[in-house]
PDB file of C-alpha atoms in Angstrom:
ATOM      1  CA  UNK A   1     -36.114   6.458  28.872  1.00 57.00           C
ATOM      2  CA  UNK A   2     -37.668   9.299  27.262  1.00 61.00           C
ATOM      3  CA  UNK A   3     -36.060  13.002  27.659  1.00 67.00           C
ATOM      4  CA  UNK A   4     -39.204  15.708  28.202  1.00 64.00           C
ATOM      5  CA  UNK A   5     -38.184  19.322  27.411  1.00 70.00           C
ATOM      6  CA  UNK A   6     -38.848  21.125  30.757  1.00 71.00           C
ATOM      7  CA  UNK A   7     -40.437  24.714  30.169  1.00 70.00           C
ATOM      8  CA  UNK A   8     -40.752  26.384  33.219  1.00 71.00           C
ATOM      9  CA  UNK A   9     -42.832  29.348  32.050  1.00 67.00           C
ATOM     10  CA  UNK A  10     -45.722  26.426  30.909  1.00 67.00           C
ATOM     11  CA  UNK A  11     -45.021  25.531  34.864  1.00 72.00           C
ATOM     12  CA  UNK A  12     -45.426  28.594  36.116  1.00 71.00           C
ATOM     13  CA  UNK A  13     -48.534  29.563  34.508  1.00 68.00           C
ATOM     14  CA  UNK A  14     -49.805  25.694  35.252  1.00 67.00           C
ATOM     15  CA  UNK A  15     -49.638  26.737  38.989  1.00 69.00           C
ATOM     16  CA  UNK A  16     -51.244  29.788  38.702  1.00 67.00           C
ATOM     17  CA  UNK A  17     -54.013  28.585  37.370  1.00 66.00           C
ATOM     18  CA  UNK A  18     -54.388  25.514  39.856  1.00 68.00           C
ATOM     19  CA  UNK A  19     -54.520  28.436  42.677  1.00 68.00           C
ATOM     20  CA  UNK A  20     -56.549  30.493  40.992  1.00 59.00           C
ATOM     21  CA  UNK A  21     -54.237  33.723  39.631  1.00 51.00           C
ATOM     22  CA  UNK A  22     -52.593  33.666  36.176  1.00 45.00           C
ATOM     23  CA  UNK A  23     -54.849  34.213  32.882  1.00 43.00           C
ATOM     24  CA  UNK A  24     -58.341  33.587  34.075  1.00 42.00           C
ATOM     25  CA  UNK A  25     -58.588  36.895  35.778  1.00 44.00           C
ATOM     26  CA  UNK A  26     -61.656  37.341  34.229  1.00 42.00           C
ATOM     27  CA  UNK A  27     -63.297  41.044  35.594  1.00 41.00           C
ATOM     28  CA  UNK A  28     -60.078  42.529  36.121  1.00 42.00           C
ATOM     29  CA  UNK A  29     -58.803  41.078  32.981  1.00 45.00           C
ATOM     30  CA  UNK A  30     -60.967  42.690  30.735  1.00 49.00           C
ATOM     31  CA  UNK A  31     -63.662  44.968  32.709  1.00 54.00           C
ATOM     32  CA  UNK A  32     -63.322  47.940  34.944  1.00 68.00           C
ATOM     33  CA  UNK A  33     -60.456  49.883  36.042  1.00 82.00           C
ATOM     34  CA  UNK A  34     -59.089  52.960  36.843  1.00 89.00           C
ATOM     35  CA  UNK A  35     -56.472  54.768  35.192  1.00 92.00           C
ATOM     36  CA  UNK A  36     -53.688  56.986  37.516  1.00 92.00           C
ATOM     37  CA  UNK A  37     -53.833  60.669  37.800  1.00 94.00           C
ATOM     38  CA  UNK A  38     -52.255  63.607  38.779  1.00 95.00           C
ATOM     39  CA  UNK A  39     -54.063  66.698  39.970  1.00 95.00           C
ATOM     40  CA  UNK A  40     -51.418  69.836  40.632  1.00 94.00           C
ATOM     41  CA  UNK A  41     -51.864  73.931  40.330  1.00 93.00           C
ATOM     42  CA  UNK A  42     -49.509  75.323  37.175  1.00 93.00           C
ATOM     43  CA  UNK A  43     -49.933  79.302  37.761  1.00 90.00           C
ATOM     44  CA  UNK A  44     -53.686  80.030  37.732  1.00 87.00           C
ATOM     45  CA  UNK A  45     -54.515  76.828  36.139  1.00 92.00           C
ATOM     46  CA  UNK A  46     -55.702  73.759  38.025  1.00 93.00           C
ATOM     47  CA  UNK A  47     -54.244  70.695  35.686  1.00 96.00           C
ATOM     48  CA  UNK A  48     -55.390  67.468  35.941  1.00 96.00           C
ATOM     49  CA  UNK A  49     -53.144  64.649  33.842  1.00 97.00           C
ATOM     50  CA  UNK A  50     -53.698  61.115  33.641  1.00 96.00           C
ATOM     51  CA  UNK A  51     -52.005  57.848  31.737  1.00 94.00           C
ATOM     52  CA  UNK A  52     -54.243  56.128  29.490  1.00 94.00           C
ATOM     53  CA  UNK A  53     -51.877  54.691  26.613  1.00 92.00           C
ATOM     54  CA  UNK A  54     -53.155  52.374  24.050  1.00 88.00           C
ATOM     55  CA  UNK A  55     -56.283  54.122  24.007  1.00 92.00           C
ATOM     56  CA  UNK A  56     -57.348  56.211  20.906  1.00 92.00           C
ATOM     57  CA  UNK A  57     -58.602  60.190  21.229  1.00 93.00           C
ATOM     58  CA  UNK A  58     -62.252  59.289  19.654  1.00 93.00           C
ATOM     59  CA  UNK A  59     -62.725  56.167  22.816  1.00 93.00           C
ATOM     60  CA  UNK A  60     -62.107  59.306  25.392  1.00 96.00           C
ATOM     61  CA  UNK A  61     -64.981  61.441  26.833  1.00 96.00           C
ATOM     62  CA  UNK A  62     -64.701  64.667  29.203  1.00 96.00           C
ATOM     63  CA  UNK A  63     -67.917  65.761  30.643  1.00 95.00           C
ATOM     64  CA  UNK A  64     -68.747  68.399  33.386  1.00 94.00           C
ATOM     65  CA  UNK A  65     -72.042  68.220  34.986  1.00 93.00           C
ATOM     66  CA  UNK A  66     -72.817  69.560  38.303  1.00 91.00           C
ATOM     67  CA  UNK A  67     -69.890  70.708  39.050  1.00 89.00           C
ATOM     68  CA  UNK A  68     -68.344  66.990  38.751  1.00 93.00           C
ATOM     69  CA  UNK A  69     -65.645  66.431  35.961  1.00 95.00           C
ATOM     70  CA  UNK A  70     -65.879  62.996  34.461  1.00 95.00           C
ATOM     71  CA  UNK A  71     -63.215  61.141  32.422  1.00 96.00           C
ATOM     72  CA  UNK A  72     -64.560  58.416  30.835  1.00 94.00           C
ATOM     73  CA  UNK A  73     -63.281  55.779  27.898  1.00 94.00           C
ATOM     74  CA  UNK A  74     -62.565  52.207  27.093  1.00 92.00           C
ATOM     75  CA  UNK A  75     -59.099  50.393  26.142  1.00 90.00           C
ATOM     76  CA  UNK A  76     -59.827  47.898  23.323  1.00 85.00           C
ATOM     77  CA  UNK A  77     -57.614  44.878  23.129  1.00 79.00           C
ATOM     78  CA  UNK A  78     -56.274  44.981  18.969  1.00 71.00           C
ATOM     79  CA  UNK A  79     -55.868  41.824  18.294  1.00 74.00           C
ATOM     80  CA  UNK A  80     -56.845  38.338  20.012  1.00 75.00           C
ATOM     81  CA  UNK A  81     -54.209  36.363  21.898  1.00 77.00           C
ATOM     82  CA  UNK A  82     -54.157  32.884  21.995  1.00 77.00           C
ATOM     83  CA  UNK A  83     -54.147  32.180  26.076  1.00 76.00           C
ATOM     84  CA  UNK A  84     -52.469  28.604  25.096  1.00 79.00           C
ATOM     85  CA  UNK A  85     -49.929  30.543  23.670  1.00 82.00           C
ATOM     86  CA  UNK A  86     -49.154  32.992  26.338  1.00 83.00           C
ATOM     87  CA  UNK A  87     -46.686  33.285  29.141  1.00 83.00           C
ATOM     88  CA  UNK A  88     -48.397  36.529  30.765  1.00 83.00           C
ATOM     89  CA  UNK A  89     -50.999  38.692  30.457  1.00 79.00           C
ATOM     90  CA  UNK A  90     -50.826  41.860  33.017  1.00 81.00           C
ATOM     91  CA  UNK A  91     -52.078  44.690  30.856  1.00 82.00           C
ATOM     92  CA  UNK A  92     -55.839  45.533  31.484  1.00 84.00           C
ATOM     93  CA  UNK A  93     -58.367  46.252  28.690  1.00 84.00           C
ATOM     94  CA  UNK A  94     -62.115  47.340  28.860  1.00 88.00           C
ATOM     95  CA  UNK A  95     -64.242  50.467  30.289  1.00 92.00           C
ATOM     96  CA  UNK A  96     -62.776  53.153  33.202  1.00 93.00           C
ATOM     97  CA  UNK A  97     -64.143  56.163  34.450  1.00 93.00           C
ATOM     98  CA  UNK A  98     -62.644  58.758  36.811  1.00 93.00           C
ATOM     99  CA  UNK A  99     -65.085  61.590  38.581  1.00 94.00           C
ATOM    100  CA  UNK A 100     -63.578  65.188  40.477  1.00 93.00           C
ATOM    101  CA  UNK A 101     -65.223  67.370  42.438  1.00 92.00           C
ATOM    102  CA  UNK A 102     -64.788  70.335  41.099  1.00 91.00           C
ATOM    103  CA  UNK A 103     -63.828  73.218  43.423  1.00 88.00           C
ATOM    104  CA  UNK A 104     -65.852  76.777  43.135  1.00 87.00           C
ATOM    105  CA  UNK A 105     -62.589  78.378  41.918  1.00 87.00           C
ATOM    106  CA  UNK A 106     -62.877  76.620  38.147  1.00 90.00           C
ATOM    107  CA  UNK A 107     -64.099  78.045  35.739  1.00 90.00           C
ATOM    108  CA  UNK A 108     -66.141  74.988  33.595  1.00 89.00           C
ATOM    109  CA  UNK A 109     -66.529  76.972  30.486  1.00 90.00           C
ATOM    110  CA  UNK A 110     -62.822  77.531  29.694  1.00 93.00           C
ATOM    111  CA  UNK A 111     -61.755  73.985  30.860  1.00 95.00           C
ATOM    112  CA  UNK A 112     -59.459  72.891  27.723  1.00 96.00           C
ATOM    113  CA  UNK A 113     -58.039  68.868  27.042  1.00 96.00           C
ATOM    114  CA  UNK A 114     -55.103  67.932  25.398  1.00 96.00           C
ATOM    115  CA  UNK A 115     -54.415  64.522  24.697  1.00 96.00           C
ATOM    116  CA  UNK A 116     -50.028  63.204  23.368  1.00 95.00           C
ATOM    117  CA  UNK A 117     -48.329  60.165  24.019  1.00 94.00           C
ATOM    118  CA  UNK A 118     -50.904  58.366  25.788  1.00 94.00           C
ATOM    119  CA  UNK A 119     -51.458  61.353  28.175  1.00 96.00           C
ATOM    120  CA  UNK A 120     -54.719  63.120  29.078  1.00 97.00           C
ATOM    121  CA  UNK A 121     -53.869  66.628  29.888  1.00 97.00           C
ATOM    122  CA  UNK A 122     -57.056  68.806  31.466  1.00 97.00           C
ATOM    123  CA  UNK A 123     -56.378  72.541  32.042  1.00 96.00           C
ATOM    124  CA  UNK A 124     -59.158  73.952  34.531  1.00 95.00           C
ATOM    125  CA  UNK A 125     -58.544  77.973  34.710  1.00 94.00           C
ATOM    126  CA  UNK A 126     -59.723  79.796  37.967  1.00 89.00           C
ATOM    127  CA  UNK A 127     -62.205  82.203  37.867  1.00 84.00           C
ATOM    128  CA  UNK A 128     -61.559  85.836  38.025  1.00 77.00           C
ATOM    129  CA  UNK A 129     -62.776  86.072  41.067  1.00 74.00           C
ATOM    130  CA  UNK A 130     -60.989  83.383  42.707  1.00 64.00           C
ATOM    131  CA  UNK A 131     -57.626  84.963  41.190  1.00 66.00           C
ATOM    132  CA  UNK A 132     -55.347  86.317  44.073  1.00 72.00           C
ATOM    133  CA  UNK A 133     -56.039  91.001  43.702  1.00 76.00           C
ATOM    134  CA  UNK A 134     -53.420  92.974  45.253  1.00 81.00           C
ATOM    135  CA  UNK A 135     -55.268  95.849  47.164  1.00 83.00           C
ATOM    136  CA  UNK A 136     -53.855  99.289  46.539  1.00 85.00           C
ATOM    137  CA  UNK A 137     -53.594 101.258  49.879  1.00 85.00           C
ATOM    138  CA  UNK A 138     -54.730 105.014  49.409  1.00 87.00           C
ATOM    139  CA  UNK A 139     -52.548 107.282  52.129  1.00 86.00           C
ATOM    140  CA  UNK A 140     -55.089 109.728  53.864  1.00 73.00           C
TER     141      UNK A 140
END
């Protein structure tokens, strides 16, 4: 009798394949996809801040155009991964784009980006005139 070595990470990823999941994800593999934001007021500021790690300040684009506010960029996988040779394969590489509405209250011009860690920071001042004015009351 012969003694196999069980791996049962090689099983695992067997079965996924025979029902479909696992490594041949294909599209949502390597296509597509959206990265998370947060949108949130800081003082006069509307700031909008979203995750894209792994992905390098020059493969980033911020546009405004109609009053819409597009992020747009691609993740590039770095090096080729031998899919024999792999248990898992979750992260998610390719194009994404994310479009706002932009409220009246922004002001375009001064919109400023900042970009540490992996983190897309956007800082979209109000206009002047959307500011809060306290009005002075004149006694008569």
């Amino acid at each position: 009798m012969t003694l196999v070595r069980w791996d049962p990470f090689k099983e695992m990823m067997n079965m996924q394949r025979r029902f479909g999941g696992g490594l041949d994800q294909g599209e949502s593999a390597y296509g597509a996809w959206a990265p998370a934001v947060d949108i949130f007021e800081r003082g006069d500021d509307l700031v909008i801040r979203t995750e894209i790690p792994g992905v390098h300040k020059n493969d980033i684009e911020v546009d405004v155009e109609n009053n819409t506010l597009t992020i747009r960029g691609e993740r590039k996988r770095e090096t080729e991964i031998d899919e024999k040779n792999a248990y898992r394969l979750e992260r998610v590489y390719g194009n994404f784009a994310r479009s706002f509405s932009l409220p009246r209250t922004v002001d375009s011009s001064r919109i400023s980006a900042n970009y540490k860690n992996g983190v897309l920071e956007l800082t979209l001042p109000k206009a002047e005139e959307a500011k809060p004015k306290r009005v002075e009351i004149n006694a008569a």
